[in-house]
JSON list of C-alpha atoms in Angstrom, two decimals:
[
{"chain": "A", "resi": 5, "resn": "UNK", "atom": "CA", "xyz": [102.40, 106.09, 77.55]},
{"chain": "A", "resi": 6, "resn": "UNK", "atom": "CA", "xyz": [98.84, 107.48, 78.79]},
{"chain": "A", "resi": 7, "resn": "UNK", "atom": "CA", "xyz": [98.67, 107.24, 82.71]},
{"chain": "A", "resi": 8, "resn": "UNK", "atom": "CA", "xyz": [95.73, 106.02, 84.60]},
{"chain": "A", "resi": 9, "resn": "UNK", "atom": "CA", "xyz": [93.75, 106.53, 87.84]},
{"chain": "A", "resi": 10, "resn": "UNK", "atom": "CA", "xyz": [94.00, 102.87, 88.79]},
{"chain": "A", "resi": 11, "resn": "UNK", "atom": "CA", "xyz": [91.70, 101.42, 92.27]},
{"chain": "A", "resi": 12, "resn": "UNK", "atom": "CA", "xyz": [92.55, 98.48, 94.33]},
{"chain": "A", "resi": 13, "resn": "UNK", "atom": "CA", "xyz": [89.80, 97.07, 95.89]},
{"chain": "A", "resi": 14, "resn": "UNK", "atom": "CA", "xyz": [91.42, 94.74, 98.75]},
{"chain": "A", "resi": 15, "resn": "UNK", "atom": "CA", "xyz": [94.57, 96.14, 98.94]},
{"chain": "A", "resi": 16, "resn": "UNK", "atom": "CA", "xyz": [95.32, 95.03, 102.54]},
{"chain": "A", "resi": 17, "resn": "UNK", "atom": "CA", "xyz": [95.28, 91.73, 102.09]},
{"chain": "A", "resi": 18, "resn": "UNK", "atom": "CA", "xyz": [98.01, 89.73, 100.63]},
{"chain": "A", "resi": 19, "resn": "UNK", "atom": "CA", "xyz": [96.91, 89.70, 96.98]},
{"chain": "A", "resi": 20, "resn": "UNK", "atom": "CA", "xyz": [96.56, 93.51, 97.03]},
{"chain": "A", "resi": 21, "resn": "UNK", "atom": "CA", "xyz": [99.98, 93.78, 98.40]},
{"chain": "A", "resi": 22, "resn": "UNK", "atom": "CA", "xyz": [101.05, 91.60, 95.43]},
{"chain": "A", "resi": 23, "resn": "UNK", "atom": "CA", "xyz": [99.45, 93.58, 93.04]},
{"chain": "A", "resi": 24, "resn": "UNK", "atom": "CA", "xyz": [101.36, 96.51, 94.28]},
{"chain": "A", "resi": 25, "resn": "UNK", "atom": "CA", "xyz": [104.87, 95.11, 94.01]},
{"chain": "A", "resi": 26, "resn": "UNK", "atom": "CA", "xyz": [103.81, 94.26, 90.78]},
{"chain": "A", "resi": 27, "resn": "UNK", "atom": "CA", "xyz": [102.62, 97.76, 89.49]},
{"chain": "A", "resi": 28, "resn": "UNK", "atom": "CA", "xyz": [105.59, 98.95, 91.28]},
{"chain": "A", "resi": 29, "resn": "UNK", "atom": "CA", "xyz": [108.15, 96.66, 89.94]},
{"chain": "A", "resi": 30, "resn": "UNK", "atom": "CA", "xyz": [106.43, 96.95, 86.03]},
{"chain": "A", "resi": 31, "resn": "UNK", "atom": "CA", "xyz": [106.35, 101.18, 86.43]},
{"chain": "A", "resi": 32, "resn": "UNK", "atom": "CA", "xyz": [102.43, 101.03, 85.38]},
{"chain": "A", "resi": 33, "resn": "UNK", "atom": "CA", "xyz": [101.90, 104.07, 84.41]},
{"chain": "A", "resi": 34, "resn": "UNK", "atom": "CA", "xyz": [99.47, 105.43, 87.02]},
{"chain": "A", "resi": 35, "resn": "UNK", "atom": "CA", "xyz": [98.37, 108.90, 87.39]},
{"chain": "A", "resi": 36, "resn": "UNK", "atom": "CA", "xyz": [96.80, 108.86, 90.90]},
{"chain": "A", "resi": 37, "resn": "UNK", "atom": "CA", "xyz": [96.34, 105.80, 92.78]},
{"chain": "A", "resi": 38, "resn": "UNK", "atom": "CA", "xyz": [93.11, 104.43, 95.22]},
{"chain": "A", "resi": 39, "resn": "UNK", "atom": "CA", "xyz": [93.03, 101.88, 97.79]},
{"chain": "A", "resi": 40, "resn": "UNK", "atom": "CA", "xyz": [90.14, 99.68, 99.39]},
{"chain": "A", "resi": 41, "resn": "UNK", "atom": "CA", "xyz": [89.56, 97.71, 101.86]},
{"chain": "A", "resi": 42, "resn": "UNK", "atom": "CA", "xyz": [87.42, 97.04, 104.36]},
{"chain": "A", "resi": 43, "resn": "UNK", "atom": "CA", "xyz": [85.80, 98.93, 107.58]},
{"chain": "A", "resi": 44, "resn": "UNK", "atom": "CA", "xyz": [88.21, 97.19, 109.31]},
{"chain": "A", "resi": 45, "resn": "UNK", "atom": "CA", "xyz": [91.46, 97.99, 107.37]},
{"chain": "A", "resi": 46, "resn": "UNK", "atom": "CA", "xyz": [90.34, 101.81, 106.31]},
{"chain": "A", "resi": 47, "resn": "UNK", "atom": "CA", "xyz": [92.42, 104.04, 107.50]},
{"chain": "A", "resi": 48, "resn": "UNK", "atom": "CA", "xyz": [95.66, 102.43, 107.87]},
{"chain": "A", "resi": 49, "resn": "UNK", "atom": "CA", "xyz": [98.26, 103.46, 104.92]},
{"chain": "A", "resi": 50, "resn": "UNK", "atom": "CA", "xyz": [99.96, 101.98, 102.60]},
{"chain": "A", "resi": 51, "resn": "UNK", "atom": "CA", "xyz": [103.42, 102.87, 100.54]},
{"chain": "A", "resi": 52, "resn": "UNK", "atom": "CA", "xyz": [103.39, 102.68, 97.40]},
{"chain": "A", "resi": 53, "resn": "UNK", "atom": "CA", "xyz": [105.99, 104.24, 94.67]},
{"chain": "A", "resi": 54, "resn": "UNK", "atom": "CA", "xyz": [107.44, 106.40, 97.37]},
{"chain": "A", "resi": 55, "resn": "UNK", "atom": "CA", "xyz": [104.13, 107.78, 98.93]},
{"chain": "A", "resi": 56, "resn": "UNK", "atom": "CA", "xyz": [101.94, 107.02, 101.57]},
{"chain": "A", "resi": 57, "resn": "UNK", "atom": "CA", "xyz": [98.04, 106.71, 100.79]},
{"chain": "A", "resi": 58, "resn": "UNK", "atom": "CA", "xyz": [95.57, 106.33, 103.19]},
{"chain": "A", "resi": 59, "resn": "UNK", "atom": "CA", "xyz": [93.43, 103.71, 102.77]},
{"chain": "A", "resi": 60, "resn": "UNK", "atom": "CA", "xyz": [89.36, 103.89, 101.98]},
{"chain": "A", "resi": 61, "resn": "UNK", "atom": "CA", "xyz": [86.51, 102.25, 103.15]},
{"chain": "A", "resi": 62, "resn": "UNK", "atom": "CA", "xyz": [85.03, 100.10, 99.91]},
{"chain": "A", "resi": 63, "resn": "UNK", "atom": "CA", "xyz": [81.67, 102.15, 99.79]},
{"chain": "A", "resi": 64, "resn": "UNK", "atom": "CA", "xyz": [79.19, 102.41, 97.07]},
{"chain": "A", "resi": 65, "resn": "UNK", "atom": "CA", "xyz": [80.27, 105.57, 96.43]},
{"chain": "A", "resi": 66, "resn": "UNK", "atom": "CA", "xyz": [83.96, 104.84, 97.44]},
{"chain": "A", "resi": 67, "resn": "UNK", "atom": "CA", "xyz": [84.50, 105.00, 93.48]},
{"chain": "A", "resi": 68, "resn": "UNK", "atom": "CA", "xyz": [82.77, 109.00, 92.88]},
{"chain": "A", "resi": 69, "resn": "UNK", "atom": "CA", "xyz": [84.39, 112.11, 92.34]},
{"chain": "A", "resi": 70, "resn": "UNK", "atom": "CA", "xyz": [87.57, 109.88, 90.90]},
{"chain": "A", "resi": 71, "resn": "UNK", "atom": "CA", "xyz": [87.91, 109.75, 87.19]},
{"chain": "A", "resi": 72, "resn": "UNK", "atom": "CA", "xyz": [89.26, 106.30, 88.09]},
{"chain": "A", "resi": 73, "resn": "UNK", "atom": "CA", "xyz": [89.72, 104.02, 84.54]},
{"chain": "A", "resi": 74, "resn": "UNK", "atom": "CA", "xyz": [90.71, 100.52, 85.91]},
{"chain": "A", "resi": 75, "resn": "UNK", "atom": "CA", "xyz": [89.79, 98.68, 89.19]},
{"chain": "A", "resi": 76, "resn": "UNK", "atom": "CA", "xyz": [91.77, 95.55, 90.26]},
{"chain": "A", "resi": 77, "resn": "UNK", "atom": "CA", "xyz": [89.84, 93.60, 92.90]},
{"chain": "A", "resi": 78, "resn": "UNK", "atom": "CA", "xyz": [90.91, 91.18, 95.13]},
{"chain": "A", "resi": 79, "resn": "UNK", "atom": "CA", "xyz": [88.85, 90.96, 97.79]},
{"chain": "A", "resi": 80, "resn": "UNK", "atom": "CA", "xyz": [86.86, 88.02, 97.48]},
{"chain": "A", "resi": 81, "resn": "UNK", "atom": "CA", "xyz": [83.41, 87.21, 95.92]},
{"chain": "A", "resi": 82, "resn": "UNK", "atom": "CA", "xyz": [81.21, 88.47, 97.86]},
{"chain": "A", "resi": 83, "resn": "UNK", "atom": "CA", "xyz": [82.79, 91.76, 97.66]},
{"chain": "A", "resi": 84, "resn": "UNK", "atom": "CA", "xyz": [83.29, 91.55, 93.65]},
{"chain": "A", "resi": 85, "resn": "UNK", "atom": "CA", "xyz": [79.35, 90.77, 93.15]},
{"chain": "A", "resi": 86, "resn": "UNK", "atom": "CA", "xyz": [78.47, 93.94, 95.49]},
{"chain": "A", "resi": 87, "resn": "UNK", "atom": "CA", "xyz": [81.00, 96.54, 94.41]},
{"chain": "A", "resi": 88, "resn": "UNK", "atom": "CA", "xyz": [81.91, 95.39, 90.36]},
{"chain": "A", "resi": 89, "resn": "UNK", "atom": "CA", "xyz": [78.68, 96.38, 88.81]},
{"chain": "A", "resi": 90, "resn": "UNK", "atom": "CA", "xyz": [78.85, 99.73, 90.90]},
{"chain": "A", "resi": 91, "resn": "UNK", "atom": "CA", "xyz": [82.51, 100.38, 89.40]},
{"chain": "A", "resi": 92, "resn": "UNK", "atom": "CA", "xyz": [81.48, 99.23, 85.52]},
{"chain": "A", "resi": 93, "resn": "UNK", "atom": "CA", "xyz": [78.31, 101.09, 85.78]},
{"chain": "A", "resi": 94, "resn": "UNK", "atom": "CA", "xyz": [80.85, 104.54, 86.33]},
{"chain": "A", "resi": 95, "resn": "UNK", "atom": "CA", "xyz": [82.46, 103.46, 83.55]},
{"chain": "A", "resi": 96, "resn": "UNK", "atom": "CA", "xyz": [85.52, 101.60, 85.25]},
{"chain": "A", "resi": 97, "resn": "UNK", "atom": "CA", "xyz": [87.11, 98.78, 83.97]},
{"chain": "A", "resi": 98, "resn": "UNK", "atom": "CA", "xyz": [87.32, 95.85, 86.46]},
{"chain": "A", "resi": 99, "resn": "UNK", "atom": "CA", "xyz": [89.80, 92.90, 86.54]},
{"chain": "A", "resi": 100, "resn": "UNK", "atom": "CA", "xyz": [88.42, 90.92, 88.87]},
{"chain": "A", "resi": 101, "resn": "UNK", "atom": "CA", "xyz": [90.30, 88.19, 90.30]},
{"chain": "A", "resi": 102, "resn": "UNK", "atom": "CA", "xyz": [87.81, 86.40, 92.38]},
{"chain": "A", "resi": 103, "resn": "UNK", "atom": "CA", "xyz": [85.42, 83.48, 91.59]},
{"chain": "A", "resi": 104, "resn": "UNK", "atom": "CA", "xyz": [82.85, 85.36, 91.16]},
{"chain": "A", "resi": 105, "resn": "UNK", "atom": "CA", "xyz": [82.85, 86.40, 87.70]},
{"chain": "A", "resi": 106, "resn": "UNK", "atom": "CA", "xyz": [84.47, 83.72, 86.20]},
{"chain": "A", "resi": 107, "resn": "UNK", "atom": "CA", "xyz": [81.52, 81.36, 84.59]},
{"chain": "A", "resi": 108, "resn": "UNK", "atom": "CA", "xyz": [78.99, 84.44, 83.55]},
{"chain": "A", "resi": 109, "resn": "UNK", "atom": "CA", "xyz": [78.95, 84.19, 80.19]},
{"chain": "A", "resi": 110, "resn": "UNK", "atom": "CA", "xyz": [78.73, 87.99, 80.12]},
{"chain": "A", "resi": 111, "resn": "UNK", "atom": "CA", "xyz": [82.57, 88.32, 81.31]},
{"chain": "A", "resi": 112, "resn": "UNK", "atom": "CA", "xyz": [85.57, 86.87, 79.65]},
{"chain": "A", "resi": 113, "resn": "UNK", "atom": "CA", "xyz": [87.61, 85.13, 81.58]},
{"chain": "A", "resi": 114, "resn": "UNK", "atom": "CA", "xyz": [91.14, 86.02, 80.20]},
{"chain": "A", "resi": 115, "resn": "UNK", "atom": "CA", "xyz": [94.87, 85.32, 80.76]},
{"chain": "A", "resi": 116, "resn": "UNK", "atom": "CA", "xyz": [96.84, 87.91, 78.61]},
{"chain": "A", "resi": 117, "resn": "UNK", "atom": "CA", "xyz": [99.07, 85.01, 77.31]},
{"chain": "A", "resi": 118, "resn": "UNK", "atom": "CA", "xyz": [96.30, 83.19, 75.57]},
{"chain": "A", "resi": 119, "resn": "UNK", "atom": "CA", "xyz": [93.73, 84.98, 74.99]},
{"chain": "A", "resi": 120, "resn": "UNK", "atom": "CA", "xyz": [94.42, 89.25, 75.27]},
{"chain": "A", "resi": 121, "resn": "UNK", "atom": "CA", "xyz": [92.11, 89.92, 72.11]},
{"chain": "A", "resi": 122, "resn": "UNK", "atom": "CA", "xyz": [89.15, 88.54, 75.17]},
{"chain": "A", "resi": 123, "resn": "UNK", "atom": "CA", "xyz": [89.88, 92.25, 77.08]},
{"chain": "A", "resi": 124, "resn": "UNK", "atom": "CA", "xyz": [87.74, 94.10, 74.34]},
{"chain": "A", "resi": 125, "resn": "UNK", "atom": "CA", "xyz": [84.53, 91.61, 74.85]},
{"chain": "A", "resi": 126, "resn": "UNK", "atom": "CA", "xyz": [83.80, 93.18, 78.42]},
{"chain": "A", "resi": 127, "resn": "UNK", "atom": "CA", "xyz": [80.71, 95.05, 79.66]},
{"chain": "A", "resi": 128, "resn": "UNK", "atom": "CA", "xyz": [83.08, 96.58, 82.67]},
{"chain": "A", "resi": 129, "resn": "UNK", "atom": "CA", "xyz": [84.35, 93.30, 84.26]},
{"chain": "A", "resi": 130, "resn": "UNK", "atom": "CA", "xyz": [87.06, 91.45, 82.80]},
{"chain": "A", "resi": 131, "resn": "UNK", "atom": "CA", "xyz": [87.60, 88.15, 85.24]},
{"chain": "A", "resi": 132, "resn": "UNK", "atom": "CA", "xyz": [90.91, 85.74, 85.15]},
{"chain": "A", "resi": 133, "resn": "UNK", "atom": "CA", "xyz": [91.54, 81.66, 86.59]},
{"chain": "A", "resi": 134, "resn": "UNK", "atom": "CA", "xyz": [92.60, 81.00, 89.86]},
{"chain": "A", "resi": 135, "resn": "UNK", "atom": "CA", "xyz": [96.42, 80.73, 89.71]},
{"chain": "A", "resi": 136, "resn": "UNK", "atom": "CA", "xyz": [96.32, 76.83, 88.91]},
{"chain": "A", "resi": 137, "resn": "UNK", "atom": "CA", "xyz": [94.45, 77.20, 86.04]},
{"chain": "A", "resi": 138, "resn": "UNK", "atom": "CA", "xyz": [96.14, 80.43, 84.46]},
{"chain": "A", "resi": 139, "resn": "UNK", "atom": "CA", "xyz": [99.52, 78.27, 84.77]},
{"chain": "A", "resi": 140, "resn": "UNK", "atom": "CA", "xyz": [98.52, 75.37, 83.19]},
{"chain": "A", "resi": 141, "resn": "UNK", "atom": "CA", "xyz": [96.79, 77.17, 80.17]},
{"chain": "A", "resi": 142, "resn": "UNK", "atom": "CA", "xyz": [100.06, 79.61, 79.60]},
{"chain": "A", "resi": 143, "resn": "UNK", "atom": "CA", "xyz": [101.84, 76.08, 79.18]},
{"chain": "A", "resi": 144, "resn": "UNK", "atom": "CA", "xyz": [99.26, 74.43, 77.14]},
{"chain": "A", "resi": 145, "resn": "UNK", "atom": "CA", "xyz": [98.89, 77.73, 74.62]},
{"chain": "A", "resi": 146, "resn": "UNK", "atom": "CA", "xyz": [101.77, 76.64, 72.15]},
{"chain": "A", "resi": 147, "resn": "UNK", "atom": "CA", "xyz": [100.15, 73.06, 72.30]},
{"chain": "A", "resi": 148, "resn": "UNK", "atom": "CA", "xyz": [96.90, 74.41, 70.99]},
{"chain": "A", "resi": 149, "resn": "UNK", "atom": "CA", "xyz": [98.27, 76.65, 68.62]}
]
């Protein structure tokens, strides 16, 4: 399998943690690895597959110089509408997982369960539900089918 130069944008924070057990536990296969956060959490380091990383300030030009492919964000809104269109306009693809993105018609909002074929319809940004909803529509899939 092809690895990847994957970002985390909020990695700090308890969501980005859980994203990295995840990648961790699933043995993505990553080539080189970026973490984000904010002013106040740059700098501090994080382990991850064995290695410590030092963590980045989330910058507009945090994402230069990378050759990074996929961005996973979890840092809140705010954050997503500011720093998404910088990553997609590099040519990264971003899952967001805030609110941000999820009602612009321009993103699809997709839970790989239900609806994977929705990943190819992006313009850079790829949003998913809050955890509620992503439950409750992996339950009601075989319903609909």
């Amino acid at each position: 399998m092809k690895k990847v130069n994957v970002a985390l944008v909020g990695a700090t924070g308890m969501v980005g943690r859980t994203f990295l057990k995840v990648l961790e536990e699933r043995q993505f296969p990553i080539e080189n690895i970026y973490f984000f956060s904010s002013k106040k959490s740059a700098g501090s380091t994080i382990t991850f597959a064995g290695k410590d990383y030092v963590v980045e300030e989330l910058t507009e030009t945090a994402f230069d110089g990378k050759n990074i492919q996929i961005a996973l964000f979890s840092a809140g809104g705010a954050t997503s509408e500011k720093f998404a269109p910088i990553a997609a306009s590099k040519g990264i693809i971003v899952v967001d997982n805030s609110s941000q993105w999820r009602m612009d018609p321009e993103v699809p909002l997709v839970v790989p369960e239900v609806n994977p074929e929705k990943i190819k319809e992006n313009n850079g940004i790829i949003a998913n539900p809050n955890c509620s909803t992503i439950q409750a529509v992996v339950a009601l899939k075989p319903l609909d089918d």
